[in-house]
Coordinates of N, CA and C and ligand atoms in Angstrom, one line a residue:
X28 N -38.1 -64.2 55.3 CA -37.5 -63.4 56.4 C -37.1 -62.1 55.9
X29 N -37.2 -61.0 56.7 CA -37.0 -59.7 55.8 C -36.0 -59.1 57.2
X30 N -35.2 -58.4 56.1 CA -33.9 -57.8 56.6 C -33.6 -56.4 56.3
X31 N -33.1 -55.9 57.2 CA -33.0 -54.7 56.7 C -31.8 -54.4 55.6
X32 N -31.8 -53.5 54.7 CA -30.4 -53.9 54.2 C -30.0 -52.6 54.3
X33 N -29.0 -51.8 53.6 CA -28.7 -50.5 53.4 C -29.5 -49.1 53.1
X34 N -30.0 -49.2 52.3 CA -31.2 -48.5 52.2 C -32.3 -48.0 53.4
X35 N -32.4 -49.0 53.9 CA -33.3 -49.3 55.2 C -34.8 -49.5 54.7
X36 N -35.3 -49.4 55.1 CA -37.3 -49.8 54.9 C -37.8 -48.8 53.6
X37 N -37.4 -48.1 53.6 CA -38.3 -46.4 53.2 C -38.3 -46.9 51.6
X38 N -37.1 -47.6 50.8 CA -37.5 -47.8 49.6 C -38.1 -49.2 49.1
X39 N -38.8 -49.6 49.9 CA -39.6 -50.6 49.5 C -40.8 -51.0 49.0
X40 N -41.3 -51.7 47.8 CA -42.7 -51.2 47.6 C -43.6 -51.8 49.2
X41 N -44.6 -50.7 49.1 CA -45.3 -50.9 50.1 C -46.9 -50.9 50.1
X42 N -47.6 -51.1 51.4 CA -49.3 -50.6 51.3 C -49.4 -49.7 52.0
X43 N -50.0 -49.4 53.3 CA -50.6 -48.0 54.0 C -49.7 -48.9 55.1
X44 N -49.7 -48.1 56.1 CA -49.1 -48.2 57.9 C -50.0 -47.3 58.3
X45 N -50.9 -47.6 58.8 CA -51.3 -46.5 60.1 C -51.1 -47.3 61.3
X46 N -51.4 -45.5 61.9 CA -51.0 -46.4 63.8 C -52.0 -45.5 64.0
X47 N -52.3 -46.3 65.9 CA -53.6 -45.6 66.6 C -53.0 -45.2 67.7
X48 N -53.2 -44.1 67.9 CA -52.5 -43.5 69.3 C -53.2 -42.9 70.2
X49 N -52.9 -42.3 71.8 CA -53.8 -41.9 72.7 C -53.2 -42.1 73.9
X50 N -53.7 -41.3 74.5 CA -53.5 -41.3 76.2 C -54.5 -42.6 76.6
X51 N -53.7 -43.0 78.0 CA -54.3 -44.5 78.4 C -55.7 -44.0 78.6
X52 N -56.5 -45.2 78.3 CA -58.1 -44.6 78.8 C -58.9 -44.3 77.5
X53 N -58.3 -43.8 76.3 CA -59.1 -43.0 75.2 C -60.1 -44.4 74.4
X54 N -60.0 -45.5 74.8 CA -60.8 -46.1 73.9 C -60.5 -46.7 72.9
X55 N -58.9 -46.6 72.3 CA -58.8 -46.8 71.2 C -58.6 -48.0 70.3
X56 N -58.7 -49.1 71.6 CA -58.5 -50.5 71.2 C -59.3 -51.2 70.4
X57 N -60.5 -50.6 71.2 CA -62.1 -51.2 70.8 C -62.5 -50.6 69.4
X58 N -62.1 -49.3 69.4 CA -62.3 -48.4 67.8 C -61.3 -49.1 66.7
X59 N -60.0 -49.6 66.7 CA -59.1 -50.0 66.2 C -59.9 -52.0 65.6
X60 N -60.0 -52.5 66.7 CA -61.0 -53.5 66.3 C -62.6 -53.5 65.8
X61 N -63.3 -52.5 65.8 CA -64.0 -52.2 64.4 C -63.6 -52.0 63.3
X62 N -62.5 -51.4 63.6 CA -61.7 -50.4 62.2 C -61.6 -51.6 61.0
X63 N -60.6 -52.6 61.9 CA -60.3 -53.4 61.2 C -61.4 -54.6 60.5
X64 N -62.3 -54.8 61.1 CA -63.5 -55.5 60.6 C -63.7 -54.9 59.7
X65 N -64.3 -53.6 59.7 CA -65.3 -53.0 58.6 C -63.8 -53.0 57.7
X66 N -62.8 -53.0 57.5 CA -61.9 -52.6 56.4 C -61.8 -53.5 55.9
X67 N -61.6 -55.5 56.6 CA -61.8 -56.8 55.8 C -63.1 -57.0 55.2
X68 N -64.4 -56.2 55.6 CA -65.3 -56.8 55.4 C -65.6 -55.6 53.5
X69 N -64.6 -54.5 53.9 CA -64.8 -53.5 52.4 C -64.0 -54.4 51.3
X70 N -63.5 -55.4 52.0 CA -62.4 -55.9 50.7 C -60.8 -55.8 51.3
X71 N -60.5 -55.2 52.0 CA -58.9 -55.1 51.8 C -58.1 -56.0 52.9
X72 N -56.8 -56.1 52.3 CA -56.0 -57.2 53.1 C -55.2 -56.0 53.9
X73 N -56.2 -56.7 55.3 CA -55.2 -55.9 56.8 C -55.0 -56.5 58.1
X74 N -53.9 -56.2 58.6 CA -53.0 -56.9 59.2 C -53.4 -55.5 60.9
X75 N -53.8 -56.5 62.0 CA -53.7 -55.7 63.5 C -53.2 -56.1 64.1
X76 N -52.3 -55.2 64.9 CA -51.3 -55.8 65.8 C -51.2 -54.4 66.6
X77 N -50.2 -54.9 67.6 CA -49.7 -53.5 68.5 C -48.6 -53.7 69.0
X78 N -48.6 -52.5 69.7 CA -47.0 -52.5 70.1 C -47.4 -52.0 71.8
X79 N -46.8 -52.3 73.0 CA -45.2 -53.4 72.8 C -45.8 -54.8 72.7
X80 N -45.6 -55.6 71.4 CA -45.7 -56.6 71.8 C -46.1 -57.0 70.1
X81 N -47.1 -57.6 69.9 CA -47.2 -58.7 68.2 C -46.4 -59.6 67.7
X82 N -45.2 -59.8 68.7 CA -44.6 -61.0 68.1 C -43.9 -61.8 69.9
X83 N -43.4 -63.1 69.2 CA -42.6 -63.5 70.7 C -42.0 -63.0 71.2
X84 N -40.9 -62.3 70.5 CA -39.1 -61.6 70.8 C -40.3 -60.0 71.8
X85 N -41.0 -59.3 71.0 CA -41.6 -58.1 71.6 C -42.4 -58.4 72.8
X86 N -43.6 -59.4 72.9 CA -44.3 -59.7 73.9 C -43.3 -60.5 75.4
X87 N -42.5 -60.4 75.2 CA -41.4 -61.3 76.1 C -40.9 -59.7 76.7
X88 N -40.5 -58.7 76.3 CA -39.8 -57.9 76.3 C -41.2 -56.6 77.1
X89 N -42.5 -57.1 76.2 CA -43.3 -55.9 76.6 C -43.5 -56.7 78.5
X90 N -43.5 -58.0 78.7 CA -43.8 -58.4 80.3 C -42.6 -57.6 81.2
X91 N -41.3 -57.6 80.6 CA -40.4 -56.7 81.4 C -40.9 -55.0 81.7
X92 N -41.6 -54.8 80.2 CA -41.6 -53.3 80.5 C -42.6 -53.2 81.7
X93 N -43.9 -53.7 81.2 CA -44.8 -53.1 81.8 C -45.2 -53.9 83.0
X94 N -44.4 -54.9 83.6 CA -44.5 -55.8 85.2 C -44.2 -54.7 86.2
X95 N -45.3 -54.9 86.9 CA -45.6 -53.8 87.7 C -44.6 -53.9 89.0
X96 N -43.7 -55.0 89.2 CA -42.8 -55.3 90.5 C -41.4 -54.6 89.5
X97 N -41.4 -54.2 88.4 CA -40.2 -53.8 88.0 C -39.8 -51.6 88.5
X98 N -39.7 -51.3 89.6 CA -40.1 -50.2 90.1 C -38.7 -49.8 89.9
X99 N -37.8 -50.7 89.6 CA -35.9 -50.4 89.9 C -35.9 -49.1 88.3
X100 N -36.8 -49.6 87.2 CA -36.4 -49.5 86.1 C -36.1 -47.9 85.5
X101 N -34.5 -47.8 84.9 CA -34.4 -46.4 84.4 C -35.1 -46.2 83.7
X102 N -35.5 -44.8 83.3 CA -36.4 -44.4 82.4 C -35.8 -44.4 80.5
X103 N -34.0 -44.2 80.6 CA -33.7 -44.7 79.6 C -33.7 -46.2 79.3
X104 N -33.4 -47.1 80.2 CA -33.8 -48.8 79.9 C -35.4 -48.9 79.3
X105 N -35.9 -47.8 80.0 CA -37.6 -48.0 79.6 C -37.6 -48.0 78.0
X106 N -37.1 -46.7 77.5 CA -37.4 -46.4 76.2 C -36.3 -47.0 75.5
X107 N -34.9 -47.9 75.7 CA -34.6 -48.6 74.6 C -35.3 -50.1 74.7
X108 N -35.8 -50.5 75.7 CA -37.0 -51.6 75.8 C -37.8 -51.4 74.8
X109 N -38.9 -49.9 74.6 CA -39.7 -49.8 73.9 C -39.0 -49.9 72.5
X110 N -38.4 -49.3 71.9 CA -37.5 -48.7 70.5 C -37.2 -50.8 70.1
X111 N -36.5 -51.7 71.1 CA -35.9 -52.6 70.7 C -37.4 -53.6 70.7
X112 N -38.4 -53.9 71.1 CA -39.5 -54.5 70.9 C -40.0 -53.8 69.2
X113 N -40.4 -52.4 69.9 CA -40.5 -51.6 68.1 C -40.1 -52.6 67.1
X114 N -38.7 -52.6 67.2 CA -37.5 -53.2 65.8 C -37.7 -54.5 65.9
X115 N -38.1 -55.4 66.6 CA -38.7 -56.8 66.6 C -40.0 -56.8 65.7
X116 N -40.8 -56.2 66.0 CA -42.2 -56.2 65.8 C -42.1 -55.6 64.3
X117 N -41.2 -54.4 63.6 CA -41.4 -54.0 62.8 C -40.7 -54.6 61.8
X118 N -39.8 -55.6 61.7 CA -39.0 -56.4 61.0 C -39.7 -57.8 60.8
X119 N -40.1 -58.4 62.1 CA -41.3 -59.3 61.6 C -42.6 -59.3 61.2
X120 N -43.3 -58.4 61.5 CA -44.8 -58.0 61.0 C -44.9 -57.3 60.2
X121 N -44.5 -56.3 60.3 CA -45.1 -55.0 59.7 C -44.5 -54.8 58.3
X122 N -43.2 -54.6 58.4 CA -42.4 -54.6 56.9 C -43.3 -55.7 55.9
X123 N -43.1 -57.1 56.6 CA -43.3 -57.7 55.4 C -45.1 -57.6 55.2
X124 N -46.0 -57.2 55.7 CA -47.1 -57.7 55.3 C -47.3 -55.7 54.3
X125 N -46.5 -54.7 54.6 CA -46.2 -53.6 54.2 C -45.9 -54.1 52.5
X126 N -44.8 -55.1 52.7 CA -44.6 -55.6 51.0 C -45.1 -56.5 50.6
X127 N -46.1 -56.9 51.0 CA -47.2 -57.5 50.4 C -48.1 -56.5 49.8
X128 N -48.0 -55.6 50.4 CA -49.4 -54.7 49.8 C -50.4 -54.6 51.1
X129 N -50.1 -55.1 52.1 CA -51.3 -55.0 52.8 C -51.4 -53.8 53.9
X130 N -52.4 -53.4 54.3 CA -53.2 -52.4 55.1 C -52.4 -52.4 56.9
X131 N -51.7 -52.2 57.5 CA -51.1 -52.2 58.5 C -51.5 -51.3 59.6
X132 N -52.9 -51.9 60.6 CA -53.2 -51.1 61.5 C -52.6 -51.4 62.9
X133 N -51.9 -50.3 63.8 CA -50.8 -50.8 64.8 C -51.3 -49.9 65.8
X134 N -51.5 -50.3 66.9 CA -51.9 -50.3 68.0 C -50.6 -49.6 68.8
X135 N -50.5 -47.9 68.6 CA -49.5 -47.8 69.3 C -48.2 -48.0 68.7
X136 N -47.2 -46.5 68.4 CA -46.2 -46.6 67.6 C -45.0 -45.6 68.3
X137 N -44.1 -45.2 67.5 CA -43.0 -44.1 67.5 C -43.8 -43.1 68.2
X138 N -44.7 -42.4 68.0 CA -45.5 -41.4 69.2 C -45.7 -41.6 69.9
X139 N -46.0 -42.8 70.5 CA -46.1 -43.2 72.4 C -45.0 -43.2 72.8
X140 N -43.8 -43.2 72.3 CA -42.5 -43.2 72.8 C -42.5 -41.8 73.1
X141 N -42.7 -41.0 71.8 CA -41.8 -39.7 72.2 C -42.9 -38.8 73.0
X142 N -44.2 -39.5 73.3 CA -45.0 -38.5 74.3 C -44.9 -39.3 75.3
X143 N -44.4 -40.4 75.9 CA -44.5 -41.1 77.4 C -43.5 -41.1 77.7
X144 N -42.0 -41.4 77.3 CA -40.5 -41.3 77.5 C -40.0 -40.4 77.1
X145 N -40.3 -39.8 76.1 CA -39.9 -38.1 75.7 C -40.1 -37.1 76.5
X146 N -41.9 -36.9 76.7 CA -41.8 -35.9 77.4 C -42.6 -36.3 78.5
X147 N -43.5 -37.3 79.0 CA -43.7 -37.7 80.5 C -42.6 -38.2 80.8
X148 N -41.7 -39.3 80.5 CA -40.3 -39.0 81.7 C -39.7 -38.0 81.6
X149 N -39.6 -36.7 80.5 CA -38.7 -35.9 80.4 C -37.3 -36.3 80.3
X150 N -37.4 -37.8 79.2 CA -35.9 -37.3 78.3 C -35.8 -36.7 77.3
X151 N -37.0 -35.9 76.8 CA -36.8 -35.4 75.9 C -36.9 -35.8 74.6
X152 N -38.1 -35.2 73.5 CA -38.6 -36.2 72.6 C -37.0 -36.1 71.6
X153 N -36.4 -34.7 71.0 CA -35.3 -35.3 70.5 C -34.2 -36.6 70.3
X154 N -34.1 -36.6 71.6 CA -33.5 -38.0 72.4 C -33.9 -39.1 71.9
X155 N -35.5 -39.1 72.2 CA -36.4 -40.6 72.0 C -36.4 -41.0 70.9
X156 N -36.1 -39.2 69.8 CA -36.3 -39.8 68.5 C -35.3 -40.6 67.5
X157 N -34.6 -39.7 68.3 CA -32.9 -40.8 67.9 C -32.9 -42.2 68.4
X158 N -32.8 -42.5 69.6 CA -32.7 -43.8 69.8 C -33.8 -44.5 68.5
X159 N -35.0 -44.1 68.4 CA -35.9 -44.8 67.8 C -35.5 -45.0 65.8
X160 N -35.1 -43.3 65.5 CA -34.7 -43.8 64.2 C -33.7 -45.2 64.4
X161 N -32.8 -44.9 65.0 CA -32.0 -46.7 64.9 C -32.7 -47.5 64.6
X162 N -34.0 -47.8 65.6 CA -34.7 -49.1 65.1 C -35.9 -48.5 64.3
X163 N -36.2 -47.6 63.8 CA -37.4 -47.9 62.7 C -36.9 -47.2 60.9
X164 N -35.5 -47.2 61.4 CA -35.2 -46.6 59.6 C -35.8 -45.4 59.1
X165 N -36.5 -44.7 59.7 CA -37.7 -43.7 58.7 C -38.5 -44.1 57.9
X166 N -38.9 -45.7 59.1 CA -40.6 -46.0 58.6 C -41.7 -45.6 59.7
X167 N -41.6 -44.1 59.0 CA -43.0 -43.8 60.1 C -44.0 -44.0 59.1
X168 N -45.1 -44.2 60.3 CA -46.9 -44.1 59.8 C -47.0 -43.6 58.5
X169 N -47.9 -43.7 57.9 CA -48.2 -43.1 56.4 C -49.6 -42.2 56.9
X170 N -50.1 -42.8 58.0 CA -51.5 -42.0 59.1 C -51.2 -41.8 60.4
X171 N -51.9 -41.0 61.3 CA -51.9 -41.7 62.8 C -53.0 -41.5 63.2
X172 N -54.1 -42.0 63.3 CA -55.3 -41.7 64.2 C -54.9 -41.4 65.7
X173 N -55.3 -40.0 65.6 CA -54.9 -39.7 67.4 C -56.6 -39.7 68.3
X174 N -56.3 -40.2 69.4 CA -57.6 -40.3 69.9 C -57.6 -39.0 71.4
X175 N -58.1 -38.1 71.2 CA -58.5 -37.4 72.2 C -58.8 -37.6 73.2
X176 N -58.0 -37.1 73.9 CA -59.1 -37.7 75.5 C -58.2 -37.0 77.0
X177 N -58.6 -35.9 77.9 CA -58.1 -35.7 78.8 C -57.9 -36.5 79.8
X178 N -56.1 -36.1 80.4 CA -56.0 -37.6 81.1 C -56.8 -38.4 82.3
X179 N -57.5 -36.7 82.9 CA -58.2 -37.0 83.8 C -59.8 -37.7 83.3
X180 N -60.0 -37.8 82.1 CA -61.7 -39.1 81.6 C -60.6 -40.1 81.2
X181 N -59.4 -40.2 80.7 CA -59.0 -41.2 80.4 C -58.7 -42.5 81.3
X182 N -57.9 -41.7 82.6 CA -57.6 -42.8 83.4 C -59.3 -43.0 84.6
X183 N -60.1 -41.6 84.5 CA -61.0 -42.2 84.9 C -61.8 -43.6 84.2
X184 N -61.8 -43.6 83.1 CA -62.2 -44.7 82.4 C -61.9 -45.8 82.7
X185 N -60.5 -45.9 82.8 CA -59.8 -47.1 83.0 C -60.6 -47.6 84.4
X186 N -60.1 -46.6 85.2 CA -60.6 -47.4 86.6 C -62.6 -47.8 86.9
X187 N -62.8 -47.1 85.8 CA -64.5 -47.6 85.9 C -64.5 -48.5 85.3
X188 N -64.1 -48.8 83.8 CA -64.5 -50.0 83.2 C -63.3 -51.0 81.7
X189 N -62.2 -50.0 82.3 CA -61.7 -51.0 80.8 C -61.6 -52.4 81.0
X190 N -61.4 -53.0 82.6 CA -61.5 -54.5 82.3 C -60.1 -54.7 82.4
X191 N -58.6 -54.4 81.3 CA -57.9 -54.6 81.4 C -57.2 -54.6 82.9
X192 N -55.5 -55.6 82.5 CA -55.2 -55.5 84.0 C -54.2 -54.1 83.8
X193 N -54.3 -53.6 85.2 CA -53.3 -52.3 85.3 C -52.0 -52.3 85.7
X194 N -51.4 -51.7 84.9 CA -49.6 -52.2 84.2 C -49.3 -50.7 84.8
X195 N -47.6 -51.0 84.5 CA -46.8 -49.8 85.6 C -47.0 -49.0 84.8
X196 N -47.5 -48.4 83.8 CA -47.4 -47.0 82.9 C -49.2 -46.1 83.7
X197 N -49.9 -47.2 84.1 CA -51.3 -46.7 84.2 C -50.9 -46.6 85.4
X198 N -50.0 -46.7 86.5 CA -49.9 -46.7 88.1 C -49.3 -45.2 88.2
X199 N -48.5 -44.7 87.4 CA -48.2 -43.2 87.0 C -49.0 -42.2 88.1
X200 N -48.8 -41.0 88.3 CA -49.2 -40.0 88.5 C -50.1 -39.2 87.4
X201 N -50.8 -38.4 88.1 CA -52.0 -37.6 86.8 C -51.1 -36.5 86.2
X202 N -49.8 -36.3 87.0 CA -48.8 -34.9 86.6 C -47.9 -35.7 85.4
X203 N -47.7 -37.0 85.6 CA -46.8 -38.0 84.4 C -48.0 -38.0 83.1
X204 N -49.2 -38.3 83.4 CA -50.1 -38.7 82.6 C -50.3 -37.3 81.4
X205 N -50.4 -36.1 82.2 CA -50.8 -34.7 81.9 C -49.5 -34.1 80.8
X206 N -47.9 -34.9 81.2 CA -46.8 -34.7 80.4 C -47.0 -35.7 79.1
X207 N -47.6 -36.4 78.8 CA -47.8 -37.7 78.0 C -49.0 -36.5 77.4
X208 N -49.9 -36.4 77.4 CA -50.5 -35.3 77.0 C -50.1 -34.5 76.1
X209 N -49.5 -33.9 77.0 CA -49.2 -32.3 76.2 C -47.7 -32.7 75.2
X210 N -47.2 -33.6 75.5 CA -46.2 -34.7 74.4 C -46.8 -34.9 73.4
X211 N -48.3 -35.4 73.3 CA -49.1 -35.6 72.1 C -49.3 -34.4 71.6
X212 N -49.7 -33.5 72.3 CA -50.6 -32.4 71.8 C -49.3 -31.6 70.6
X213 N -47.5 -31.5 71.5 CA -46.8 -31.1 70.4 C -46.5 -31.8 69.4
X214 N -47.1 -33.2 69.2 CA -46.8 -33.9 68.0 C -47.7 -33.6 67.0
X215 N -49.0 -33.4 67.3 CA -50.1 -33.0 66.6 C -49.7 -31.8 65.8
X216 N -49.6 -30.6 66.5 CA -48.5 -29.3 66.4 C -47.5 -30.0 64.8
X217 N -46.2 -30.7 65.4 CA -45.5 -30.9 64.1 C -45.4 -32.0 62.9
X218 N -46.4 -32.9 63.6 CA -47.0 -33.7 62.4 C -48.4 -33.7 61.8
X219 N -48.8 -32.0 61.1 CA -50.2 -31.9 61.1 C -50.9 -32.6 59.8
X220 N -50.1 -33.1 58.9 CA -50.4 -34.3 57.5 C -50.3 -35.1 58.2
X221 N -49.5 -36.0 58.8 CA -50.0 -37.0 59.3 C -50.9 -37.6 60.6
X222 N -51.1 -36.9 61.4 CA -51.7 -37.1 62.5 C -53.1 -36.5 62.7
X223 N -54.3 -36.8 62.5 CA -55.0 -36.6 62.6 C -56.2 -36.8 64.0
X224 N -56.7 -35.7 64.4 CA -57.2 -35.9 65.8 C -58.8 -36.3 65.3
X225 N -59.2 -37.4 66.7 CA -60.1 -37.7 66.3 C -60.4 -37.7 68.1
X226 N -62.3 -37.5 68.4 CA -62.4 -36.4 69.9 C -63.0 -37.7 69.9
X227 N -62.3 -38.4 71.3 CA -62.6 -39.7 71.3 C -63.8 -39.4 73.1
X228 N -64.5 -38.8 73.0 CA -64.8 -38.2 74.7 C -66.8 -38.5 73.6
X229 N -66.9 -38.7 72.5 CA -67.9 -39.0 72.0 C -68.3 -40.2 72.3
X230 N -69.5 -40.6 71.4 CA -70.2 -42.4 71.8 C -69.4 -42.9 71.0
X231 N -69.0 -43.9 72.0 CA -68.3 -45.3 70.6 C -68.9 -44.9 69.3
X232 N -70.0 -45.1 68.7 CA -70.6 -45.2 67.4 C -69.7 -44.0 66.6
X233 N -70.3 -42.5 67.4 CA -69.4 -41.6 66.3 C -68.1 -41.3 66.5
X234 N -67.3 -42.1 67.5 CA -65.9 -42.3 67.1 C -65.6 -43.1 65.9
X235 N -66.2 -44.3 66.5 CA -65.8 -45.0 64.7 C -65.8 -44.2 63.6
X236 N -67.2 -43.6 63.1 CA -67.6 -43.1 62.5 C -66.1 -42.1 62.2
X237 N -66.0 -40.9 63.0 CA -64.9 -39.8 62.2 C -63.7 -40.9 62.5
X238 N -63.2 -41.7 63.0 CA -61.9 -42.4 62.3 C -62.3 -43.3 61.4
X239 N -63.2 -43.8 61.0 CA -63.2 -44.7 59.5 C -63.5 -43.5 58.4
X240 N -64.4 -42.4 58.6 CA -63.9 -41.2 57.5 C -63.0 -40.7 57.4
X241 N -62.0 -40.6 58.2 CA -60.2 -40.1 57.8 C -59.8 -41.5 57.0
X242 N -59.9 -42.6 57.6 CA -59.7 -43.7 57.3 C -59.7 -44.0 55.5
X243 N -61.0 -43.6 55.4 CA -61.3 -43.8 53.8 C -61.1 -42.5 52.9
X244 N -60.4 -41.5 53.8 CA -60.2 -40.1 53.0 C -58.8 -40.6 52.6
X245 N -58.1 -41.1 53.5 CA -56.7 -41.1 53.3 C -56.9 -42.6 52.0
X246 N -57.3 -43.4 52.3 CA -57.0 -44.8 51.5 C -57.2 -44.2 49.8
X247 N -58.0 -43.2 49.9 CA -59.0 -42.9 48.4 C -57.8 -42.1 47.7
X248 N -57.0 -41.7 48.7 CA -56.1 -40.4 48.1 C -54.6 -41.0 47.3
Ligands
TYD9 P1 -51.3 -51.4 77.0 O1 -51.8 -52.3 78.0 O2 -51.0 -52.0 75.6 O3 -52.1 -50.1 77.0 P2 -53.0 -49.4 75.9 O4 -54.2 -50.2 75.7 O5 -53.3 -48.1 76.5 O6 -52.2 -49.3 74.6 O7 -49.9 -50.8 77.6 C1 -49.1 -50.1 76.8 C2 -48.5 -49.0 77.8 O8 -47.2 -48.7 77.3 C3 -49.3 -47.8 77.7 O9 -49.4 -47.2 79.0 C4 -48.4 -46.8 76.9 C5 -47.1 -47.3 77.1 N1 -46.1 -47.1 76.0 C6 -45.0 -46.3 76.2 O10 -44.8 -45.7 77.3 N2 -44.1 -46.1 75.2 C7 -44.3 -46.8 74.0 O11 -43.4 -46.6 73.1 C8 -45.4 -47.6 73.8 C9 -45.6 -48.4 72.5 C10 -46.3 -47.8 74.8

């Protein structure tokens, strides 16, 4: 069982953390599950999961968030929902397979907070980020594959063919969707070592392709 102690996460021996990020629609689920194939099949011990959700305490918490009859819900309950599933998910998965040594690809992190409740609700990514240090100590990403995608191919996507079912964040407005956006776009802006854009509006094939070459630029380094 791993705990946090004083120190918090950040001095612990560790492996890689990446996270995959994007506006709804970008594709990134399907690239994220190649990713990880071809990275067990090069040899390395990696661990996929996502957020909201990868463990019981999180997936119990992500049905509140994202149940579409939940219309009552503040936009600050939203984002300590997200931040307190975070701290579930990152205390049971991620830390410890982190101190094993292993490869940690996460589906969606600390950046979807502070581009969907930061700045598409407009509380303000400062805000988001505070609540969220509480629950993640100053364990951010060591990567982030960002997936490109304008909101308007993104959510057109969705409604043509992702299959999945549609949850209250995707029932949004194109003006909410467009602030989630440009939330990303300033993240990109102030995290340019870690966040790396990848123009996800290509064929599946050469998406993979330029995120498994960031992929293997960062692992080599
Ligand atoms: P999900 O069905 O997992 O969508 P996707 O495949 O696009 O990741 O739903 C997650 C939704 O929750 C998605 O619309 C983004 C949103 N979200 C936030 O608003 N804040 C967050 O911190 C996280 C992790 C997700």
């Amino acid at each position: 069982m791993c705990v946090s102690i004083d120190g918090g996460f950040k001095e612990m021996k560790e492996g890689r953390f990446i996270t995959v990020e994007g506006p709804d629609g970008a594709g990134k689920s399907t690239i994220l599950k190649e990713l990880y194939e071809k990275l067990v099949e090069d040899g390395h011990t990696v661990i996929k999961t996502r957020e909201p959700g990868g463990v019981s305490i999180a997936e119990q918490i992500r049905e509140v968030i994202l149940n579409k009859h939940n219309t009552a819900m503040d936009i600050r309950t939203e984002a300590l929902l997200y931040a307190a599933a975070r701290r579930q998910h990152l205390v049971e998965v991620v830390v410890p397979a982190l101190e094993k040594g292993a490869i940690v690809i996460c589906d969606r992190f600390i950046d979807s907070s502070l581009a969907y409740q930061g700045n598409g609700r407009g509380i303000g990514m400062d805000e988001v980020m505070n609540i969220n240090q509480f629950a993640i100590e100053d364990r951010m990403p060591d990567l982030t594959l960002y997936f490109d995608i304008s909101p308007e191919e993104g959510l057109k996507r969705i409604a043509q063919h992702d299959g999945r079912e549609v949850n209250r964040l995707d029932l949004e407005s194109l003006d909410f969707h467009q602030k989630v956006y440009e939330g990303y776009q300033s993240l990109i802006k102030q995290y340019p070592e870690r966040i790396k854009v990848v123009d996800a509006r290509e064929s599946k094939e050469e998406v993979f392709a330029s995120a498994y070459e960031i992929v293997m630029g960062f692992l080599q380094n």
